[in-house]
Short mmCIF file of C-alpha atoms and ligand atoms in Angstrom, two decimals:
data_model
loop_
_atom_site.label_atom_id
_atom_site.label_comp_id
_atom_site.label_asym_id
_atom_site.label_seq_id
_atom_site.Cartn_x
_atom_site.Cartn_y
_atom_site.Cartn_z
CA UNK A 1 -27.18 -24.32 -58.34
CA UNK A 2 -24.32 -22.30 -56.86
CA UNK A 3 -24.06 -22.43 -53.07
CA UNK A 4 -23.96 -19.15 -51.20
CA UNK A 5 -23.53 -17.84 -47.65
CA UNK A 6 -26.56 -16.21 -46.05
CA UNK A 7 -26.80 -12.47 -46.67
CA UNK A 8 -27.94 -10.25 -43.76
CA UNK A 9 -29.25 -6.74 -44.10
CA UNK A 10 -30.59 -4.11 -41.71
CA UNK A 11 -32.55 -0.90 -42.13
CA UNK A 12 -30.78 2.33 -43.09
CA UNK A 13 -32.13 5.11 -40.90
CA UNK A 14 -30.43 8.48 -40.35
CA UNK A 15 -27.14 7.23 -41.74
CA UNK A 16 -26.93 4.13 -39.58
CA UNK A 17 -27.68 0.49 -40.19
CA UNK A 18 -30.12 -0.63 -37.50
CA UNK A 19 -32.40 -3.55 -36.67
CA UNK A 20 -36.16 -3.07 -36.82
CA UNK A 21 -37.51 -1.61 -33.58
CA UNK A 22 -39.42 -4.89 -33.04
CA UNK A 23 -36.23 -6.92 -33.72
CA UNK A 24 -38.21 -8.86 -36.34
CA UNK A 25 -36.65 -10.23 -39.53
CA UNK A 26 -37.85 -12.08 -42.59
CA UNK A 27 -36.22 -14.53 -44.99
CA UNK A 28 -35.68 -13.80 -48.63
CA UNK A 29 -35.31 -16.62 -51.10
CA UNK A 30 -33.78 -17.26 -54.51
CA UNK A 31 -36.41 -17.83 -57.21
CA UNK A 32 -34.06 -20.31 -58.84
CA UNK A 33 -34.19 -22.73 -55.90
CA UNK A 34 -36.74 -21.32 -53.38
CA UNK A 35 -33.98 -21.63 -50.77
CA UNK A 36 -33.29 -18.89 -48.28
CA UNK A 37 -30.46 -16.58 -49.37
CA UNK A 38 -30.87 -13.79 -46.84
CA UNK A 39 -32.23 -12.60 -43.53
CA UNK A 40 -33.63 -9.12 -43.72
CA UNK A 41 -34.81 -6.63 -41.07
CA UNK A 42 -38.59 -6.36 -41.08
CA UNK A 43 -39.58 -2.75 -40.56
CA UNK A 44 -42.79 -1.81 -38.80
CA UNK A 45 -44.74 1.46 -38.23
CA UNK A 46 -42.24 2.64 -35.63
CA UNK A 47 -39.37 2.30 -38.09
CA UNK A 48 -41.38 4.27 -40.67
CA UNK A 49 -41.83 7.05 -38.14
CA UNK A 50 -38.07 7.00 -37.33
CA UNK A 51 -37.09 7.09 -41.02
CA UNK A 52 -39.56 9.83 -41.89
CA UNK A 53 -38.42 11.91 -38.88
CA UNK A 54 -34.78 11.53 -40.03
CA UNK A 55 -35.66 12.50 -43.60
CA UNK A 56 -37.71 15.47 -42.32
CA UNK A 57 -34.83 16.77 -40.22
CA UNK A 58 -32.44 16.34 -43.11
CA UNK A 59 -34.73 18.23 -45.40
CA UNK A 60 -35.63 21.02 -42.98
CA UNK A 61 -32.07 21.88 -42.00
CA UNK A 62 -31.02 22.04 -45.71
CA UNK A 63 -27.99 19.75 -45.30
CA UNK A 64 -28.60 18.44 -48.80
CA UNK A 65 -30.80 20.98 -50.63
CA UNK A 66 -28.57 23.77 -49.30
CA UNK A 67 -25.34 22.15 -50.44
CA UNK A 68 -23.70 23.67 -53.50
CA UNK A 69 -25.03 21.92 -56.65
CA UNK A 70 -21.52 21.12 -57.82
CA UNK A 71 -20.83 19.35 -54.49
CA UNK A 72 -24.03 17.36 -54.68
CA UNK A 73 -23.09 16.44 -58.24
CA UNK A 74 -19.69 15.19 -57.07
CA UNK A 75 -21.22 12.93 -54.50
CA UNK A 76 -23.80 11.52 -56.92
CA UNK A 77 -21.06 10.84 -59.43
CA UNK A 78 -19.20 8.98 -56.68
CA UNK A 79 -22.29 6.74 -56.23
CA UNK A 80 -22.05 5.91 -59.93
CA UNK A 81 -18.35 5.17 -59.61
CA UNK A 82 -18.87 2.83 -56.63
CA UNK A 83 -21.68 1.04 -58.44
CA UNK A 84 -19.33 0.37 -61.37
CA UNK A 85 -16.53 -0.76 -59.03
CA UNK A 86 -18.87 -3.27 -57.38
CA UNK A 87 -20.76 -4.36 -60.47
CA UNK A 88 -19.85 -8.04 -60.23
CA UNK A 89 -20.85 -8.36 -56.57
CA UNK A 90 -24.09 -6.38 -56.95
CA UNK A 91 -25.11 -8.20 -60.16
CA UNK A 92 -24.59 -11.53 -58.44
CA UNK A 93 -26.72 -10.57 -55.49
CA UNK A 94 -29.41 -9.14 -57.76
CA UNK A 95 -29.51 -12.39 -59.69
CA UNK A 96 -29.62 -14.48 -56.50
CA UNK A 97 -32.51 -12.44 -55.16
CA UNK A 98 -34.71 -11.81 -58.18
CA UNK A 99 -33.72 -14.64 -60.52
CA UNK A 100 -32.80 -12.32 -63.34
CA UNK A 101 -30.06 -13.73 -65.63
CA UNK A 102 -26.61 -12.46 -64.76
CA UNK A 103 -26.17 -10.74 -68.15
CA UNK A 104 -29.24 -8.60 -67.45
CA UNK A 105 -28.35 -7.96 -63.78
CA UNK A 106 -24.93 -6.67 -64.83
CA UNK A 107 -26.61 -4.35 -67.35
CA UNK A 108 -29.02 -3.16 -64.64
CA UNK A 109 -26.21 -2.24 -62.25
CA UNK A 110 -24.33 -0.36 -65.01
CA UNK A 111 -27.56 1.37 -66.10
CA UNK A 112 -28.19 2.35 -62.47
CA UNK A 113 -24.69 3.94 -62.46
CA UNK A 114 -25.50 5.75 -65.73
CA UNK A 115 -28.68 7.06 -64.17
CA UNK A 116 -26.75 8.58 -61.20
CA UNK A 117 -24.21 10.08 -63.61
CA UNK A 118 -27.00 11.57 -65.74
CA UNK A 119 -28.68 13.22 -62.77
CA UNK A 120 -25.37 14.32 -61.28
CA UNK A 121 -25.07 16.48 -64.41
CA UNK A 122 -28.43 18.14 -63.70
CA UNK A 123 -27.99 19.25 -60.08
CA UNK A 124 -27.15 22.81 -61.21
CA UNK A 125 -29.87 22.95 -63.79
CA UNK A 126 -33.00 23.53 -61.73
CA UNK A 127 -34.13 26.71 -63.35
CA UNK A 128 -36.90 29.15 -62.73
CA UNK A 129 -38.20 31.85 -65.13
CA UNK A 130 -38.61 35.58 -65.15
CA UNK A 131 -42.10 36.60 -66.22
CA UNK A 132 -42.68 39.96 -67.92
CA UNK A 133 -45.40 42.12 -66.30
CA UNK A 134 -47.14 45.35 -67.33
CA UNK A 135 -47.26 46.71 -63.85
CA UNK A 136 -44.03 47.88 -62.15
CA UNK A 137 -43.57 44.38 -60.76
CA UNK A 138 -40.70 41.96 -61.05
CA UNK A 139 -42.07 38.40 -61.24
CA UNK A 140 -39.98 35.27 -61.17
CA UNK A 141 -40.37 31.62 -60.37
CA UNK A 142 -38.11 29.25 -58.55
CA UNK A 143 -38.22 25.47 -58.58
CA UNK A 144 -37.87 24.08 -55.12
CA UNK A 145 -37.56 20.48 -53.91
CA UNK A 146 -40.82 18.93 -52.74
CA UNK A 147 -39.49 17.69 -49.38
CA UNK A 148 -39.61 14.22 -47.94
CA UNK A 149 -40.35 11.66 -50.68
CA UNK A 150 -41.57 8.10 -50.04
CA UNK A 151 -40.39 5.91 -52.91
CA UNK A 152 -41.88 2.44 -53.32
CA UNK A 153 -40.43 0.11 -55.94
CA UNK A 154 -41.15 -3.36 -57.44
CA UNK A 155 -39.13 -6.57 -57.65
CA UNK A 156 -38.53 -6.83 -61.36
CA UNK A 157 -35.66 -4.32 -61.61
CA UNK A 158 -34.70 -3.80 -57.96
CA UNK A 159 -31.48 -1.75 -58.21
CA UNK A 160 -32.38 -0.01 -61.45
CA UNK A 161 -35.83 1.11 -60.25
CA UNK A 162 -34.15 2.44 -57.09
CA UNK A 163 -31.70 4.44 -59.23
CA UNK A 164 -34.53 5.81 -61.45
CA UNK A 165 -36.21 7.08 -58.33
CA UNK A 166 -33.19 8.30 -56.39
CA UNK A 167 -31.39 10.08 -59.26
CA UNK A 168 -33.88 12.91 -59.88
CA UNK A 169 -35.00 13.13 -56.23
CA UNK A 170 -31.41 13.63 -55.03
CA UNK A 171 -30.46 15.96 -57.88
CA UNK A 172 -33.28 18.29 -56.90
CA UNK A 173 -32.46 18.33 -53.16
CA UNK A 174 -35.20 16.13 -51.69
CA UNK A 175 -34.80 13.63 -48.88
CA UNK A 176 -36.05 10.08 -49.19
CA UNK A 177 -37.48 7.02 -47.52
CA UNK A 178 -37.03 4.19 -50.04
CA UNK A 179 -39.00 0.94 -49.71
CA UNK A 180 -37.95 -1.91 -52.00
CA UNK A 181 -40.27 -4.81 -52.76
CA UNK A 182 -40.33 -7.44 -49.99
CA UNK A 183 -39.24 -10.15 -52.44
CA UNK A 184 -36.05 -8.28 -53.44
CA UNK A 185 -34.87 -6.10 -50.56
CA UNK A 186 -31.09 -6.62 -50.59
CA UNK A 187 -29.58 -4.45 -53.33
CA UNK A 188 -31.63 -1.40 -52.23
CA UNK A 189 -29.98 -1.55 -48.78
CA UNK A 190 -26.56 -1.97 -50.40
CA UNK A 191 -27.27 1.01 -52.65
CA UNK A 192 -28.17 2.99 -49.54
CA UNK A 193 -24.82 2.08 -48.02
CA UNK A 194 -23.04 3.08 -51.24
CA UNK A 195 -24.81 6.47 -51.09
CA UNK A 196 -23.55 6.94 -47.50
CA UNK A 197 -20.05 6.01 -48.54
CA UNK A 198 -20.25 8.49 -51.42
CA UNK A 199 -21.01 11.29 -49.00
CA UNK A 200 -24.77 11.68 -49.24
CA UNK A 201 -25.38 13.12 -45.74
CA UNK A 202 -27.04 11.12 -42.95
CA UNK A 203 -30.84 11.06 -43.10
CA UNK A 204 -31.05 12.12 -46.75
CA UNK A 205 -31.65 8.55 -47.88
CA UNK A 206 -33.30 6.03 -45.60
CA UNK A 207 -34.08 2.49 -46.65
CA UNK A 208 -36.80 0.38 -45.09
CA UNK A 209 -37.33 -3.30 -45.91
CA UNK A 210 -40.63 -4.98 -45.13
CA UNK A 211 -44.15 -5.68 -46.32
CA UNK A 212 -45.82 -3.16 -48.65
CA UNK A 213 -49.29 -3.56 -47.29
CA UNK A 214 -48.15 -2.49 -43.76
CA UNK A 215 -45.14 -0.17 -43.94
CA UNK A 216 -45.93 0.98 -47.46
CA UNK A 217 -49.37 2.07 -46.26
CA UNK A 218 -47.94 3.91 -43.18
CA UNK A 219 -45.52 5.74 -45.46
CA UNK A 220 -48.26 6.75 -47.91
CA UNK A 221 -50.47 8.08 -45.09
CA UNK A 222 -47.72 9.75 -43.07
CA UNK A 223 -48.37 13.49 -42.60
CA UNK A 224 -44.66 14.35 -42.77
CA UNK A 225 -44.18 12.74 -46.18
CA UNK A 226 -44.72 15.28 -49.01
CA UNK A 227 -44.64 13.01 -52.04
CA UNK A 228 -45.06 9.36 -52.95
CA UNK A 229 -43.37 7.96 -56.07
CA UNK A 230 -44.53 4.46 -56.82
CA UNK A 231 -43.73 1.78 -59.38
CA UNK A 232 -45.72 -1.41 -59.33
CA UNK A 233 -49.05 -2.96 -60.29
CA UNK A 234 -51.95 -0.76 -61.40
CA UNK A 235 -54.08 -2.22 -58.61
CA UNK A 236 -51.51 -1.23 -55.95
CA UNK A 237 -51.26 2.16 -57.60
CA UNK A 238 -55.03 2.66 -57.00
CA UNK A 239 -54.58 1.74 -53.33
CA UNK A 240 -51.64 4.06 -52.95
CA UNK A 241 -53.52 6.95 -54.56
CA UNK A 242 -56.30 6.45 -51.97
CA UNK A 243 -53.80 6.16 -49.09
CA UNK A 244 -52.02 9.40 -50.15
CA UNK A 245 -55.26 11.32 -50.71
CA UNK A 246 -55.88 11.91 -47.01
CA UNK A 247 -52.90 14.23 -46.81
CA UNK A 248 -53.08 15.45 -50.47
CA UNK A 249 -49.58 14.20 -51.25
CA UNK A 250 -48.03 14.71 -54.64
CA UNK A 251 -48.18 11.26 -56.27
CA UNK A 252 -46.39 9.90 -59.29
CA UNK A 253 -47.19 6.39 -60.54
CA UNK A 254 -45.45 4.00 -62.93
CA UNK A 255 -47.84 1.08 -63.38
CA UNK A 256 -48.53 -1.94 -65.51
CA UNK A 257 -48.81 -2.47 -69.22
CA UNK A 258 -50.11 -4.76 -71.98
CA UNK A 259 -48.02 -3.30 -74.75
CA UNK A 260 -48.62 -3.98 -78.48
CA UNK A 261 -45.94 -5.01 -80.91
CA UNK A 262 -47.15 -4.46 -84.49
CA UNK A 263 -45.47 -6.11 -87.47
CA UNK A 264 -46.58 -4.65 -90.80
CA UNK A 265 -46.12 -6.66 -94.02
CA UNK A 266 -43.35 -4.35 -95.30
CA UNK A 267 -41.16 -4.93 -92.20
CA UNK A 268 -37.81 -6.60 -92.22
CA UNK A 269 -39.21 -9.88 -90.93
CA UNK A 270 -35.94 -11.37 -89.60
CA UNK A 271 -35.24 -8.25 -87.55
CA UNK A 272 -38.84 -8.11 -86.36
CA UNK A 273 -38.65 -11.75 -85.24
CA UNK A 274 -35.47 -11.16 -83.25
CA UNK A 275 -36.67 -7.92 -81.84
CA UNK A 276 -40.03 -9.40 -80.79
CA UNK A 277 -38.31 -12.21 -78.92
CA UNK A 278 -36.32 -9.64 -76.93
CA UNK A 279 -39.37 -7.42 -76.42
CA UNK A 280 -41.38 -10.15 -74.70
CA UNK A 281 -39.01 -12.71 -73.16
CA UNK A 282 -36.24 -10.73 -71.51
CA UNK A 283 -36.40 -10.81 -67.68
CA UNK A 284 -38.66 -13.85 -68.20
CA UNK A 285 -41.40 -11.55 -69.39
CA UNK A 286 -41.47 -9.61 -66.11
CA UNK A 287 -41.12 -6.14 -67.58
CA UNK A 288 -43.81 -3.50 -67.35
CA UNK A 289 -42.97 -2.65 -71.00
CA UNK A 290 -43.02 -6.25 -72.22
CA UNK A 291 -44.59 -6.33 -75.66
CA UNK A 292 -47.04 -9.06 -74.76
CA UNK A 293 -49.52 -8.60 -77.64
CA UNK A 294 -47.90 -9.35 -81.00
CA UNK A 295 -50.04 -8.14 -83.88
CA UNK A 296 -49.01 -9.88 -87.08
CA UNK A 297 -50.33 -8.89 -90.54
CA UNK A 298 -52.12 -11.93 -91.94
CA UNK A 299 -49.91 -11.98 -95.07
CA UNK A 300 -46.70 -12.56 -93.08
CA UNK A 301 -48.22 -14.47 -90.14
CA UNK A 302 -47.21 -18.01 -91.11
CA UNK A 303 -43.68 -17.20 -92.12
CA UNK A 304 -43.11 -15.04 -89.04
CA UNK A 305 -44.56 -17.60 -86.66
CA UNK A 306 -42.50 -20.52 -88.04
CA UNK A 307 -39.29 -18.62 -87.35
CA UNK A 308 -40.47 -17.06 -84.08
CA UNK A 309 -41.54 -20.36 -82.51
CA UNK A 310 -38.38 -22.13 -83.66
CA UNK A 311 -36.27 -19.44 -82.02
CA UNK A 312 -38.40 -19.42 -78.84
CA UNK A 313 -37.74 -23.13 -78.49
CA UNK A 314 -34.01 -22.44 -78.59
CA UNK A 315 -33.97 -19.96 -75.65
CA UNK A 316 -31.67 -21.50 -73.05
CA UNK A 317 -33.42 -21.82 -69.72
CA UNK A 318 -31.21 -22.43 -66.70
CA UNK A 319 -29.34 -21.24 -63.64
CA UNK A 320 -29.48 -17.41 -63.83
CA UNK A 321 -25.93 -17.15 -62.48
CA UNK A 322 -24.64 -19.11 -65.50
CA UNK A 323 -23.52 -16.57 -68.16
CA UNK A 324 -24.89 -18.86 -70.91
CA UNK A 325 -28.43 -18.86 -69.52
CA UNK A 326 -30.89 -16.79 -71.53
CA UNK A 327 -34.01 -17.14 -69.36
CA UNK A 328 -34.20 -17.59 -65.59
CA UNK A 329 -37.09 -18.32 -63.24
CA UNK A 330 -40.05 -16.01 -62.43
CA UNK A 331 -39.94 -14.28 -59.10
CA UNK A 332 -41.97 -16.63 -56.88
CA UNK A 333 -44.07 -19.77 -56.63
CA UNK A 334 -47.14 -17.56 -56.36
CA UNK A 335 -46.23 -15.73 -59.56
CA UNK A 336 -45.51 -19.06 -61.29
CA UNK A 337 -49.00 -20.33 -60.35
CA UNK A 338 -50.57 -17.05 -61.41
CA UNK A 339 -48.95 -17.22 -64.84
CA UNK A 340 -50.05 -20.89 -65.24
CA UNK A 341 -53.59 -19.96 -64.35
CA UNK A 342 -53.57 -17.40 -67.20
CA UNK A 343 -52.21 -20.09 -69.52
CA UNK A 344 -55.01 -22.42 -68.50
CA UNK A 345 -57.66 -19.76 -69.09
CA UNK A 346 -56.22 -18.93 -72.50
CA UNK A 347 -56.36 -22.61 -73.52
CA UNK A 348 -59.92 -22.91 -72.31
CA UNK A 349 -60.82 -19.75 -74.19
CA UNK A 350 -59.65 -21.29 -77.49
CA UNK A 351 -56.20 -19.70 -78.03
CA UNK A 352 -53.80 -22.01 -79.88
CA UNK A 353 -50.75 -22.93 -77.79
CA UNK A 354 -47.85 -22.73 -80.20
CA UNK A 355 -45.11 -23.24 -77.60
CA UNK A 356 -44.53 -23.81 -73.88
CA UNK A 357 -47.46 -23.41 -71.54
CA UNK A 358 -45.96 -25.29 -68.62
CA UNK A 359 -43.45 -25.30 -65.77
CA UNK A 360 -39.98 -26.72 -66.38
CA UNK A 361 -39.92 -29.82 -64.26
CA UNK A 362 -36.59 -31.42 -65.20
CA UNK A 363 -34.05 -31.81 -62.43
CA UNK A 364 -32.58 -29.48 -61.11
CA UNK A 365 -35.16 -26.86 -62.18
CA UNK A 366 -38.19 -28.35 -60.50
CA UNK A 367 -37.38 -26.63 -57.17
CA UNK A 368 -37.29 -23.22 -58.82
CA UNK A 369 -39.96 -21.15 -60.52
CA UNK A 370 -39.02 -21.91 -64.11
CA UNK A 371 -41.58 -21.50 -66.83
CA UNK A 372 -41.20 -22.29 -70.51
CA UNK A 373 -41.48 -19.26 -72.83
CA UNK A 374 -45.05 -19.51 -73.99
CA UNK A 375 -46.69 -18.46 -77.25
CA UNK A 376 -50.40 -18.39 -77.92
CA UNK A 377 -51.49 -17.91 -81.53
CA UNK A 378 -54.83 -16.79 -82.94
CA UNK A 379 -55.75 -14.89 -79.78
CA UNK A 380 -58.63 -12.44 -79.86
CA UNK A 381 -57.91 -9.03 -78.44
CA UNK A 382 -60.82 -9.24 -76.05
CA UNK A 383 -59.53 -12.45 -74.38
CA UNK A 384 -58.15 -12.16 -70.81
CA UNK A 385 -54.71 -13.23 -72.02
CA UNK A 386 -54.70 -10.12 -74.31
CA UNK A 387 -56.16 -7.72 -71.75
CA UNK A 388 -54.63 -8.50 -68.35
CA UNK A 389 -50.97 -8.11 -67.33
CA UNK A 390 -49.64 -11.70 -66.89
CA UNK A 391 -46.13 -10.70 -65.84
CA UNK A 392 -44.40 -13.85 -67.05
CA UNK A 393 -42.96 -15.17 -70.37
CA UNK A 394 -46.31 -15.38 -72.17
CA UNK A 395 -47.10 -13.93 -75.59
CA UNK A 396 -50.52 -13.46 -77.25
CA UNK A 397 -50.31 -13.37 -81.05
CA UNK A 398 -53.21 -11.59 -82.80
CA UNK A 399 -53.46 -11.54 -86.63
CA UNK A 400 -54.74 -8.34 -88.38
CA UNK A 401 -55.85 -7.22 -91.85
CA UNK A 402 -55.25 -3.51 -92.09
CA UNK A 403 -53.74 -0.40 -90.40
CA UNK A 404 -56.92 1.00 -88.90
CA UNK A 405 -57.97 -2.36 -87.46
CA UNK A 406 -54.60 -2.93 -85.80
CA UNK A 407 -54.43 0.60 -84.29
CA UNK A 408 -57.94 0.17 -82.85
CA UNK A 409 -57.00 -3.20 -81.31
CA UNK A 410 -53.61 -1.92 -80.02
CA UNK A 411 -55.43 0.94 -78.25
CA UNK A 412 -58.21 -1.27 -76.93
CA UNK A 413 -56.76 -1.79 -73.43
CA UNK A 414 -56.85 0.01 -70.10
CA UNK A 415 -53.05 0.38 -70.31
CA UNK A 416 -50.88 2.75 -72.34
CA UNK A 417 -47.28 2.20 -71.37
CA UNK A 418 -45.41 1.28 -74.54
CA UNK A 419 -45.65 0.03 -78.12
CA UNK A 420 -43.43 -1.18 -80.95
CA UNK A 421 -43.93 -0.81 -84.69
CA UNK A 422 -42.06 -2.75 -87.35
CA UNK A 423 -42.25 -1.28 -90.85
CA UNK A 424 -40.02 0.14 -93.57
CA UNK A 425 -42.64 2.66 -94.67
CA UNK A 426 -41.69 5.95 -93.02
CA UNK A 427 -45.15 7.47 -93.36
CA UNK A 428 -46.83 4.39 -91.88
CA UNK A 429 -44.31 4.32 -89.00
CA UNK A 430 -44.95 7.89 -87.90
CA UNK A 431 -48.71 7.75 -88.64
CA UNK A 432 -49.02 4.66 -86.39
CA UNK A 433 -46.76 6.14 -83.66
CA UNK A 434 -49.06 9.19 -83.57
CA UNK A 435 -52.20 7.05 -83.36
CA UNK A 436 -50.97 4.79 -80.50
CA UNK A 437 -52.12 5.90 -77.03
CA UNK A 438 -48.97 5.03 -75.09
CA UNK A 439 -46.10 6.91 -73.42
CA UNK A 440 -43.23 5.11 -75.18
CA UNK A 441 -43.23 4.02 -78.78
CA UNK A 442 -40.29 2.34 -80.53
CA UNK A 443 -39.99 1.96 -84.30
CA UNK A 444 -37.95 -0.96 -85.65
CA UNK A 445 -36.46 -1.46 -82.21
CA UNK A 446 -37.82 -3.62 -79.38
CA UNK A 447 -37.52 -1.50 -76.22
CA UNK A 448 -34.94 0.73 -74.56
CA UNK A 449 -35.10 3.18 -71.63
CA UNK A 450 -31.95 5.31 -71.38
CA UNK A 451 -31.86 7.99 -68.65
CA UNK A 452 -32.02 10.78 -71.27
CA UNK A 453 -35.51 9.84 -72.56
CA UNK A 454 -38.78 10.33 -70.63
CA UNK A 455 -40.62 7.24 -69.50
CA UNK A 456 -44.18 6.75 -68.30
CA UNK A 457 -47.70 5.73 -69.12
CA UNK A 458 -50.92 6.96 -70.74
CA UNK A 459 -54.26 5.82 -69.30
CA UNK A 460 -54.02 3.40 -66.34
CA UNK A 461 -50.27 2.88 -66.87
CA UNK A 462 -49.35 5.82 -64.75
CA UNK A 463 -49.12 9.44 -63.82
CA UNK A 464 -46.02 11.56 -64.53
CA UNK A 465 -42.80 10.96 -66.46
CA UNK A 466 -39.67 9.44 -64.98
CA UNK A 467 -36.12 9.69 -66.35
CA UNK A 468 -34.89 12.63 -68.50
CA UNK A 469 -35.34 16.30 -67.53
CA UNK A 470 -39.05 15.61 -67.06
CA UNK A 471 -38.33 13.70 -63.84
CA UNK A 472 -36.86 16.92 -62.42
CA UNK A 473 -40.39 18.36 -62.56
CA UNK A 474 -41.72 15.36 -60.61
CA UNK A 475 -39.46 16.21 -57.67
CA UNK A 476 -39.75 20.00 -57.67
CA UNK A 477 -42.55 22.48 -57.15
CA UNK A 478 -42.86 25.95 -58.56
CA UNK A 479 -42.88 29.02 -56.35
CA UNK A 480 -43.86 32.36 -57.84
CA UNK A 481 -42.21 35.47 -56.34
CA UNK A 482 -43.52 38.92 -57.11
CA UNK A 483 -41.52 42.08 -56.23
CA UNK A 484 -42.97 45.61 -56.12
CA UNK A 485 -40.77 48.04 -58.08
CA UNK A 486 -43.24 50.97 -57.92
CA UNK A 487 -41.64 54.09 -56.31
CA UNK A 488 -45.18 55.14 -55.13
CA UNK A 489 -45.96 53.47 -51.80
CA UNK A 490 -48.68 50.87 -51.95
CA UNK A 491 -51.89 52.06 -50.20
CA UNK A 492 -55.08 50.35 -51.46
CA UNK A 493 -57.54 52.08 -49.06
CA UNK A 494 -55.80 55.43 -49.06
CA UNK A 495 -55.56 55.73 -52.85
CA UNK A 496 -59.18 54.66 -53.42
CA UNK A 497 -60.04 54.97 -57.15
CA UNK A 498 -62.72 57.41 -58.34
CA UNK A 499 -65.89 55.73 -59.77
CA UNK A 500 -65.96 55.29 -63.58
CA UNK A 501 -67.68 58.15 -65.45
P1 LIG B 1 -46.60 -4.49 -56.47
O1 LIG B 1 -47.59 -3.46 -56.86
O2 LIG B 1 -47.11 -5.74 -55.94
O3 LIG B 1 -45.54 -3.96 -55.42
C1 LIG B 1 -44.75 -2.81 -55.69
C2 LIG B 1 -44.31 -2.19 -54.35
O4 LIG B 1 -45.47 -1.75 -53.66
C3 LIG B 1 -43.63 -3.17 -53.43
O5 LIG B 1 -42.56 -2.54 -52.79
C4 LIG B 1 -44.71 -3.52 -52.47
O6 LIG B 1 -44.18 -3.97 -51.22
C5 LIG B 1 -45.41 -2.20 -52.33
N1 LIG B 1 -46.82 -2.25 -51.85
C6 LIG B 1 -47.69 -3.26 -51.95
N2 LIG B 1 -48.86 -2.88 -51.38
C7 LIG B 1 -48.72 -1.65 -50.94
C8 LIG B 1 -49.59 -0.73 -50.26
N3 LIG B 1 -50.86 -1.04 -49.96
N4 LIG B 1 -49.13 0.46 -49.92
C9 LIG B 1 -47.85 0.81 -50.21
N5 LIG B 1 -46.98 -0.01 -50.86
C10 LIG B 1 -47.41 -1.24 -51.24
O7 LIG B 1 -45.74 -4.71 -57.82
P2 LIG B 1 -44.64 -5.83 -58.07
O8 LIG B 1 -45.40 -7.14 -58.16
O9 LIG B 1 -43.54 -5.68 -57.11
O10 LIG B 1 -44.07 -5.43 -59.47
C11 LIG B 1 -44.65 -5.80 -60.68
C12 LIG B 1 -45.54 -4.71 -61.23
O11 LIG B 1 -44.79 -3.52 -61.41
C13 LIG B 1 -46.12 -4.99 -62.60
O12 LIG B 1 -47.47 -4.60 -62.65
C14 LIG B 1 -45.29 -4.06 -63.52
O13 LIG B 1 -45.92 -3.76 -64.72
C15 LIG B 1 -45.06 -2.92 -62.63
N6 LIG B 1 -43.88 -2.16 -63.09
C16 LIG B 1 -44.10 -0.94 -63.66
C17 LIG B 1 -43.01 -0.20 -64.13
C18 LIG B 1 -43.22 1.12 -64.78
O14 LIG B 1 -42.29 1.90 -64.80
N7 LIG B 1 -44.39 1.41 -65.33
C19 LIG B 1 -41.67 -0.69 -63.95
C20 LIG B 1 -41.53 -1.92 -63.33
C21 LIG B 1 -42.65 -2.66 -62.88
#
């Protein structure tokens, strides 16, 4: 694996890079080698208090929300420009820290830039409404920023998830304390520095690195934080909702998934095979929207599987920094073990292992967290492998007989994040899309989340919609203003009405 010098990062509080108040640090490793690649400041409760106080001041004095929208837009666009200028460096660090293949890391940095550009366009488009009244009253609404937002993000798309959160929060004039996942802290701090360089004022964006269970909890419970936006596991989402309940914070949640991928017999099978590979195995399966349940109509099952398994076997596993590599390691040893325990359970439960199912142990991969892409056939939808989020390169294939059966099985899950439908029958495509209980449905396309389209989950996959104009609502609140236009002075007790006759 490629050698690298140790990266060092600090906290970003009130526009300055500082050590943790305790002076503590922690090491961050590369999933490809499990060797240390960086030393990172470990924030504690005191640092959360400092960051929240800085964000509070920056919000209350209006240095950002009071800035002309066109000026805020200019600075956000500058962030996008700097991200694009530094794409190679940032993509490399992202790959080193989260094990994502370099092709995907590069796309993530460019998509993060696109997200800043998209929201830079919307800074001037935070509109209220004027509401007609019978009485001589003028009534209008204004959308105002929520205030200090705590944003907590996961390790699977570190810089992109940060951009998804920061874009709409900044466009609407909020101030922020961002907490990246402890496994992947580095690019969030670099993005914070880029925001400073682009002219986002001191204190508007603060970045804290450290453990979720301690500093994340302090952030969620902090009385001066007005909103928590979280992306991560459904179980953590439950904890965060409880933590935020004490101070009735606004909470938006982007959580886990177990998304269905349905191939009808009239589909273009070659395209469906290729799309299904992408839908489940990109980012080594560590996508919340990974289509991890593949429903195949029984009439095309054998043909589809022969091609799908052959192509799975050809996916090139290797050093994620190598441009030719198509699948890198999973995030950690713990995650590797967790995925393998699901594999074990599926085998014991009677699922047919069609490919993979083990760690890659050849030299030099044994030190890293490499798993073979894994395919289980003839899975039942009630098996653990078809119900729980594995978060690794593992697919459960479930045969079906007819449309109503497959829709019932697709919906039989606590999650509702995404779904894919492969068919050339336009009526069937839209009928099935309507019947699926999920926030994002793609037809004859594996999965895509551009900034223009809303993203979020039904059921236990989340609360609220990120991206698109909908995310502007997540970061604003509505104020109603009523104005008395009546020339007669208001006097409730003096002008007491006569009783009805
Ligand atoms: P995680 O829930 O373990 O951690 C997410 C973040 O929460 C991290 O920053 C972590 O430090 C922090 N955290 C942990 N405990 C906390 C607590 N008690 N209080 C406050 N913060 C706490 O998730 P992960 O393992 O980093 O990421 C994988 C998960 O994220 C998967 O379930 C995946 O489906 C989900 N995900 C969802 C989306 C989406 O948009 N729906 C996108 C990406 C990932």
